[in-house]
XYZ file of C-alpha atoms in Angstrom:
453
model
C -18.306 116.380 -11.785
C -19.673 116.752 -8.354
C -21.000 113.999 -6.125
C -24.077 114.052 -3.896
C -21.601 113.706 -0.923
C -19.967 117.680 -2.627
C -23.461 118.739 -0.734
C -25.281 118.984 2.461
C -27.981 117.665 2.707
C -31.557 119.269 2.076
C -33.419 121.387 4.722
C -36.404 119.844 4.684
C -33.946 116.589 5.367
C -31.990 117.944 8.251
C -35.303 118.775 10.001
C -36.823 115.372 9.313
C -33.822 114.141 11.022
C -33.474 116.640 13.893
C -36.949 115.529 14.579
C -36.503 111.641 14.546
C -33.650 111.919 16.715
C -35.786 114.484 19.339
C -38.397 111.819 19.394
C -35.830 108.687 19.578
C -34.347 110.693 22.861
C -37.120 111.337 24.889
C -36.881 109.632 27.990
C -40.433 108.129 28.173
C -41.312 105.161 29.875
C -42.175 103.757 26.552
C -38.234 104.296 25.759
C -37.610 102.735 29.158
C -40.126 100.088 28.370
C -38.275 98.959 25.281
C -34.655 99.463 26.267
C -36.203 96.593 29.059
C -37.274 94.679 26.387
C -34.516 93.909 24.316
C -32.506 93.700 26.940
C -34.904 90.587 28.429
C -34.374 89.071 24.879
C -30.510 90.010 24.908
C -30.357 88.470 28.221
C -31.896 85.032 26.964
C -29.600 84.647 24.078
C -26.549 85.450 26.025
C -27.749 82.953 28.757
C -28.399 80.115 25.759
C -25.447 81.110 24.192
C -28.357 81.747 21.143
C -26.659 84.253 18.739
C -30.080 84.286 17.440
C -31.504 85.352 19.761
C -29.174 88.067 20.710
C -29.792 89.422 16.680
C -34.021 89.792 18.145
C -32.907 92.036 20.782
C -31.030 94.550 18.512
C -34.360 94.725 16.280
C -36.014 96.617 19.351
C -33.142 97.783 21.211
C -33.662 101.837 21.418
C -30.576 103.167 22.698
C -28.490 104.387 19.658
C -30.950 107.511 19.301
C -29.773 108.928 22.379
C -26.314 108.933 21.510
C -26.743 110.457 18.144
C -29.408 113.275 20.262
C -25.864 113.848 22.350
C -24.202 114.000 19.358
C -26.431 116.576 17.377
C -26.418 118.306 20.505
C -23.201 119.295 20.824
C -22.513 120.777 17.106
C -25.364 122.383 17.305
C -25.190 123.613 20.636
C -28.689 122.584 21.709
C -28.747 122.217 25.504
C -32.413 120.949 25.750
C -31.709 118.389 23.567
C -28.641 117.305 25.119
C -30.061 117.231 28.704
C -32.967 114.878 27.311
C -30.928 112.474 25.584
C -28.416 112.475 28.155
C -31.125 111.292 30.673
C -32.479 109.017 28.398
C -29.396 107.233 28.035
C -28.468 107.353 31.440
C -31.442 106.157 32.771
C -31.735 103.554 29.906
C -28.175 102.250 31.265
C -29.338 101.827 34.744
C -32.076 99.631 33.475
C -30.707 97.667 31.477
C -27.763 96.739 33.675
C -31.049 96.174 36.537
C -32.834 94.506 34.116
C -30.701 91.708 33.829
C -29.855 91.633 36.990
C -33.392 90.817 38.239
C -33.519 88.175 35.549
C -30.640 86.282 36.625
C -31.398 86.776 40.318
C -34.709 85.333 39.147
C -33.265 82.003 37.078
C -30.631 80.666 39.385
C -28.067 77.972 37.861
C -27.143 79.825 35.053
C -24.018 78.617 33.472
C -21.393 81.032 31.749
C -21.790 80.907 28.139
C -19.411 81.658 25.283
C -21.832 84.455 24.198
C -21.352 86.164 28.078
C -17.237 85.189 27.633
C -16.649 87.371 24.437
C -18.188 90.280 25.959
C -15.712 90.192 28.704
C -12.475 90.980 27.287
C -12.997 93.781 24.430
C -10.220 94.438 21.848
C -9.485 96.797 19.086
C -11.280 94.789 16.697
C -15.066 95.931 18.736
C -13.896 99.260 18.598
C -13.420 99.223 14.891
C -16.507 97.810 14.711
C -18.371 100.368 16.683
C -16.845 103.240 14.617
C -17.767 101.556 11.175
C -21.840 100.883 13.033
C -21.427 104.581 13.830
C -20.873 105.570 10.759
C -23.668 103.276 9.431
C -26.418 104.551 11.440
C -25.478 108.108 11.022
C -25.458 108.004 7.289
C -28.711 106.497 6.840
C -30.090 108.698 8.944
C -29.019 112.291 6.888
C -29.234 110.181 3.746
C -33.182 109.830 2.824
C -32.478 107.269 -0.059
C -31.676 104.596 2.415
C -33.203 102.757 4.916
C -32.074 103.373 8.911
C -33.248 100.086 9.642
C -30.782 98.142 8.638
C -27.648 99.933 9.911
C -29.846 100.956 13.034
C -29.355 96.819 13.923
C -25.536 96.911 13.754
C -25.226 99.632 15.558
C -27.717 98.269 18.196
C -25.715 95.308 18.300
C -22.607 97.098 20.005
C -24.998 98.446 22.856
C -27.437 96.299 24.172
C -25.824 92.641 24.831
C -22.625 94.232 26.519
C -25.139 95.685 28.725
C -26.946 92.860 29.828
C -23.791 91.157 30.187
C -22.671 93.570 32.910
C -26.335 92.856 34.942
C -25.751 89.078 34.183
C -22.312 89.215 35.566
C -22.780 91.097 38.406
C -25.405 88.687 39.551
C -22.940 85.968 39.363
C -20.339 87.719 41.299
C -18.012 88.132 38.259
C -17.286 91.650 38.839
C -14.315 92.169 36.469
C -16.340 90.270 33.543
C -18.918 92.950 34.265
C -16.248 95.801 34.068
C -14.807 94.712 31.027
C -18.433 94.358 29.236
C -19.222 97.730 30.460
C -15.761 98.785 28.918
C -16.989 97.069 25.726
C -20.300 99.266 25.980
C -18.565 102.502 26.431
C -15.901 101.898 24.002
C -18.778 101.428 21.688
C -20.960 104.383 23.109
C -17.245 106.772 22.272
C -17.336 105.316 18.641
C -20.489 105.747 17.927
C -20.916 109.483 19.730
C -17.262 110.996 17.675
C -18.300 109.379 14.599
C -21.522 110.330 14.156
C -21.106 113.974 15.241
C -17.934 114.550 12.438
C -20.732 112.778 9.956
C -23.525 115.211 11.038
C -21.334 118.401 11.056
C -19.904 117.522 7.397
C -23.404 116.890 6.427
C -24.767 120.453 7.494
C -26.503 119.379 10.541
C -25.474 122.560 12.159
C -26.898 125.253 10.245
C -29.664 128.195 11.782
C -27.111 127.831 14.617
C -24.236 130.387 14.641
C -20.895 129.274 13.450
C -18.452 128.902 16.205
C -14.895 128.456 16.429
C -13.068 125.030 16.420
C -11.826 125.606 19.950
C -15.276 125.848 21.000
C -15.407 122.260 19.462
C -12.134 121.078 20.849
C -13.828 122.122 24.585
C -17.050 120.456 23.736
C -15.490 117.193 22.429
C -12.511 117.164 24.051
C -13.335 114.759 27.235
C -14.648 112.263 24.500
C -12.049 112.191 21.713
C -9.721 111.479 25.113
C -11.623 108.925 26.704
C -11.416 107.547 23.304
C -7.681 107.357 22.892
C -7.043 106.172 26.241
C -9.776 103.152 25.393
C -8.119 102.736 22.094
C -4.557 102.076 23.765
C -6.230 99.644 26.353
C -8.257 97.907 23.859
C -4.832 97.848 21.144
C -2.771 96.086 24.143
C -5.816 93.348 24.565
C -5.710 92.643 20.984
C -2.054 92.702 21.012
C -2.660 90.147 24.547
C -5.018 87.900 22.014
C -2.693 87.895 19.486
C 0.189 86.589 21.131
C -2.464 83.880 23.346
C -3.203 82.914 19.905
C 0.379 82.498 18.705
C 1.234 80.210 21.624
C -1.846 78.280 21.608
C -0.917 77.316 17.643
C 2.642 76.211 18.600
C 1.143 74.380 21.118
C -0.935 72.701 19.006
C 1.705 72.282 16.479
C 3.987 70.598 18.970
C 1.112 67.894 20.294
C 0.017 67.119 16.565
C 4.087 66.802 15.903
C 4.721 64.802 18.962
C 1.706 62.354 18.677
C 1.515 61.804 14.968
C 2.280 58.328 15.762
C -0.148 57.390 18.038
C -3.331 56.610 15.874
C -6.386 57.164 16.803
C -5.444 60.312 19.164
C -7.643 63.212 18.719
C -6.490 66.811 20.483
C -9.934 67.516 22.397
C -9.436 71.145 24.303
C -5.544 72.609 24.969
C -5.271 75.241 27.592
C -2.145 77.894 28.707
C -1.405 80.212 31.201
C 1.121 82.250 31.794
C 2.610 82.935 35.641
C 5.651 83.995 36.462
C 7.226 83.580 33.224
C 6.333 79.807 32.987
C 3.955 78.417 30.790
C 1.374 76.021 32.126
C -0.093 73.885 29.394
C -3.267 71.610 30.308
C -4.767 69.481 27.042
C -7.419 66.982 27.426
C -6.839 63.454 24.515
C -8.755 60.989 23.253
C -6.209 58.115 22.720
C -6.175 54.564 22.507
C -3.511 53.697 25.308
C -2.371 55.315 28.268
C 0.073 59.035 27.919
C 2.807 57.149 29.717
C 4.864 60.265 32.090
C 8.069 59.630 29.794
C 5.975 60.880 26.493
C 4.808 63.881 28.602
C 8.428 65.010 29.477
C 9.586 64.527 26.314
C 6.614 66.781 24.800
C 7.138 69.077 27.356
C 10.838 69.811 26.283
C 9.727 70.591 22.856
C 6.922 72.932 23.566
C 9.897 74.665 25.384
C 12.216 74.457 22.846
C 9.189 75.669 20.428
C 8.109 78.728 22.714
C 11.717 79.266 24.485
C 10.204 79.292 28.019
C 9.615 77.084 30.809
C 6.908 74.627 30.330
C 4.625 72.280 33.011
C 2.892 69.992 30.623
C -0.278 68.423 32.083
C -2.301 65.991 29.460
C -5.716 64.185 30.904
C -5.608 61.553 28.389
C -9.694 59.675 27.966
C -9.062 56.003 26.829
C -11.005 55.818 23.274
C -10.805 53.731 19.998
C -11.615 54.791 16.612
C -12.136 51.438 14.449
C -12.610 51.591 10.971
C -13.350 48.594 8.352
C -9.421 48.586 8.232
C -8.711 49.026 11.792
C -7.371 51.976 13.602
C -8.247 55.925 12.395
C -5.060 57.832 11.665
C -3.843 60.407 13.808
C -7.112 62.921 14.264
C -6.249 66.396 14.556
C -8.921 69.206 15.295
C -11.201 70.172 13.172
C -9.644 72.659 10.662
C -11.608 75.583 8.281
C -11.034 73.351 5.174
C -13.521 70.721 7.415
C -10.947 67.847 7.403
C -11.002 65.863 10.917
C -8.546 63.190 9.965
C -4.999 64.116 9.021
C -3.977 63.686 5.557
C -0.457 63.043 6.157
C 0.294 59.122 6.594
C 2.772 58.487 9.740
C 4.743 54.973 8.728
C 4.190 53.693 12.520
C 0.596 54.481 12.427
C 0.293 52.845 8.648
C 2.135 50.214 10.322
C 0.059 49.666 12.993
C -3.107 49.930 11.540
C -1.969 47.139 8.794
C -1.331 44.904 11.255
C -3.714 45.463 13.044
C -6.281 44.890 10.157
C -4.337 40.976 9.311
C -4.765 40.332 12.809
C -8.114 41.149 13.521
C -9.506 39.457 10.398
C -7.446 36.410 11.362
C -8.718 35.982 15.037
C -12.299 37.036 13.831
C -12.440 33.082 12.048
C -11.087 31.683 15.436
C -13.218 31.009 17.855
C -12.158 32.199 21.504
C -9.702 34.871 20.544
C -9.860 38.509 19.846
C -7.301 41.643 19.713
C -6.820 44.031 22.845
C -4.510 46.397 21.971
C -1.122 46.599 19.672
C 1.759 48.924 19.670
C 5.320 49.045 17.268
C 8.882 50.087 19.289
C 12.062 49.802 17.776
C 14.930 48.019 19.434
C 18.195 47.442 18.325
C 17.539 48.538 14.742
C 14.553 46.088 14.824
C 10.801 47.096 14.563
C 9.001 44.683 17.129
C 4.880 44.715 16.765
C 3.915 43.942 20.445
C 0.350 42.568 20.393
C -1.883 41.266 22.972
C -4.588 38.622 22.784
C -6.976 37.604 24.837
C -8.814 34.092 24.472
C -9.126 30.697 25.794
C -6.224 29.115 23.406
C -2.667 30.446 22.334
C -2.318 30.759 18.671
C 0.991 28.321 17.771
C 4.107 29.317 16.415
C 2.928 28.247 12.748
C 0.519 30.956 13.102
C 2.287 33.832 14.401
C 4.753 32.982 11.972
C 1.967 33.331 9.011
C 0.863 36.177 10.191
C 4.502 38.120 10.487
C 5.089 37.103 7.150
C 1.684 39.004 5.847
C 2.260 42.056 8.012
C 5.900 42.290 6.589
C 4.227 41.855 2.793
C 1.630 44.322 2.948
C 3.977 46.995 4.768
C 7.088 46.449 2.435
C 9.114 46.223 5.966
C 10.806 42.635 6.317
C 12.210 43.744 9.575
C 9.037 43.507 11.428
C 8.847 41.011 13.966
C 5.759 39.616 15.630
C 5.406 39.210 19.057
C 2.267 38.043 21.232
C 1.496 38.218 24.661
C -1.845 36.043 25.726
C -4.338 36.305 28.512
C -5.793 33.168 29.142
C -10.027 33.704 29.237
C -11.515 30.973 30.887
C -15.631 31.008 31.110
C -17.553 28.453 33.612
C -20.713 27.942 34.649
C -21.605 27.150 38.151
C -21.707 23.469 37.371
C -17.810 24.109 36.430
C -18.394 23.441 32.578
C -16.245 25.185 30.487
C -17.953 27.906 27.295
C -15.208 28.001 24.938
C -17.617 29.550 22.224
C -18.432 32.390 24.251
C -14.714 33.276 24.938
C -14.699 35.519 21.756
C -17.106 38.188 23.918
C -16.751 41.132 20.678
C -17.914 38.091 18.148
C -21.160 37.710 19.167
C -24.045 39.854 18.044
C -26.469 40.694 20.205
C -29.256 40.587 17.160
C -28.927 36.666 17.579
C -28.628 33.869 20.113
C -25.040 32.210 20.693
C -25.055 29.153 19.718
């Protein structure tokens, strides 16, 4: 049983299309008016980083036409309609590219977005996306039972932005991020040109014109199907680049979450790498309680080269932060992951530790007027855990009560090796008649909502 694809298509259906095309690739000034017009819009949502608003600029974005008039052009031979649509597209690439130009000249202080970024380094994966929005435009085109709007959009979407992207980047002076979005542009103007013509010549779209040989297609297509391979290498090695950035920037990762699972409340805000020289710079910015002391870096730093088997300069720009709960200290948080879970799910026994203690502590000193909790931290010495904490108030808690408190910390953490040590800083509060506030020494007791008394 045949298909409807066993066919060509109709002939009243390859003229409707013939003609559609013919009037997509005139170049008109109302073709030049729109290809300004969605680039404007394109330009906006790049510059707000507004995927949104990019989507409204393919809706009236005209320049696919042209490259399926170039395409229809060559198998059927039809110079007149390949000098148009070559024009129009020419021309409609010049004012684009000077379209967003002006518009950046025009709205100084723009900032680079990450919409403008991932038009700047193209891989495979555009390509293949290209060819597949290629293929979708074409075939609604020669098939009448669907709509061309629809595909028309995804295939706009792989010409317009990387367009205005070159105009916005050459106003900035980022000349390579503009070469690499007009590589994205081409790549997809090769895709969408090959494709298209092997889905109009299977479809019929040649016919009234005499049949000619295959090396007259070879010499017709020939510059493109090569410009094509040679992008498709270039673009194969950048995804093949990504790839391995992507690898290292996971072990990376692994290695920090690894290495500071037992510091709680540390969250892994932004982690860097570059590559120079064979030596791996690493730069990651933490949110953690207490100071990265130099000593934690090193040691980090010879497991991210044990991990990647190159040399490694760590740098970490640690912001002081603390993430309180009803029971103290957070766990370890880790970034955000696809599953949506912020906080890790695996317990760390120092962290448990800590944040135990921490809890027996801080509702012991919150009864006691004068004295409250700065900051805690477990080391191990001589096969003893030691829980270092420091207090500041106006009194010294006695031995009795760091005694009590040991005792709980050891009972609710199953560890009776623990051993409690305190370090004070005396908080004295006078007035300038020299009297002495011991009820306001407790400075995180009081609540603002009502009046110390």
């Amino acid at each position: 049983m045949k298909t409807e694809w066993d066919y060509k298509i109709s002939d009243d259906r390859a003229l409707t299309v013939y003609n559609e095309i013919v009037k997509g690739s005139e170049p008109e000034l109302r073709f030049y008016i729109m290809v300004a017009v969605s680039t404007a819009i394109a330009s906006f949502g790049l510059i707000q980083n507004n995927s949104a608003v990019v989507i409204g600029a393919m809706l009236v974005a005209p320049l696919m036409t042209p490259i399926f008039g170039i395409a229809l052009s060559l198998i059927r031979g039809d110079t007149k309609l390949f000098g148009k649509a070559v024009k129009a597209e020419s021309i409609g690439i010049v004012v684009a590219v000077f379209f967003a130009f002006f518009l950046c000249f025009l709205l100084p202080g723009i900032e680079v977005t990450d919409e403008m970024l991932s038009r700047t380094r193209p891989n495979l994966i555009d390509l293949l996306v290209a060819v597949f929005a290629g293929f979708a435009g074409a075939y609604a085109l020669i098939d009448e039972k669907i709509s061309p709007a629809l595909p028309g959009v995804a295939v706009a979407t792989a010409i317009v932005p990387p367009l205005a992207n070159v105009g916005l980047c050459i106003s900035m002076g980022a000349y390579q991020g503009a070469l690499g979005s007009f590589l994205l542009f081409f790549a997809n103007f090769l895709s969408i040109l090959l494709i298209s013509s092997a889905l109009f010549l299977y479809a019929g779209m040649s016919r009234n014109f005499p049949t000619i040989s295959t090396k007259t297609y070879l010499r017709r297509f020939g510059l493109a199907c090569l410009g094509f391979l040679v992008i498709t290498a270039f673009l194969s090695r950048a995804l093949y680049e990504i790839v391995v950035d992507r690898r290292i920037t996971n072990d990376i990762k692994t290695v920090l979450v690894d290495e500071l699972a037992n510091l709680p409340a540390t969250d892994i805000r932004q982690v860097l790498h570059h590559t120079e020289n064979g030596k791996i710079y690493v730069m990651t910015h933490l949110y953690s309680p207490s100071d990265i002391m130099p000593a934690r870096v090193r040691r980090i730093q010879n497991s991210l080269q044990s991990k990647l088997n190159n040399p490694v300069e760590l740098f970490i720009r640690s912001t002081l932060s603390k993430d309180v709960s009803a029971e103290g200290l957070f766990n370890f948080v880790k970034m955000e992951s696809l599953d949506g879970f912020y906080l890790s799910r695996k317990n760390n026994q120092r962290v448990v530790t800590l944040r135990l203690a921490e809890q027996i502590i801080r509702e012991y000193l919150q009864a006691t007027v004068g004295l409250y909790l700065e900051e805690m931290n477990l080391v191990n010495l001589s096969g003893k855990s030691y829980l270092l904490a420091t207090v500041f108030g106006a009194r010294q808690l006695t031995g009795s009560e760091i005694r009590s408190l040991e005792q709980k910390i050891r009972e609710k953490s199953d560890d009776g090796s623990i051993h409690l040590v305190l370090r004070h800083v005396k908080v004295d509060l006078y007035d300038k008649s020299g009297l002495g506030y011991l009820e306001l020494a407790d400075l995180e007791g009081i609540d603002e909502t009502h009046d110390a008394k």
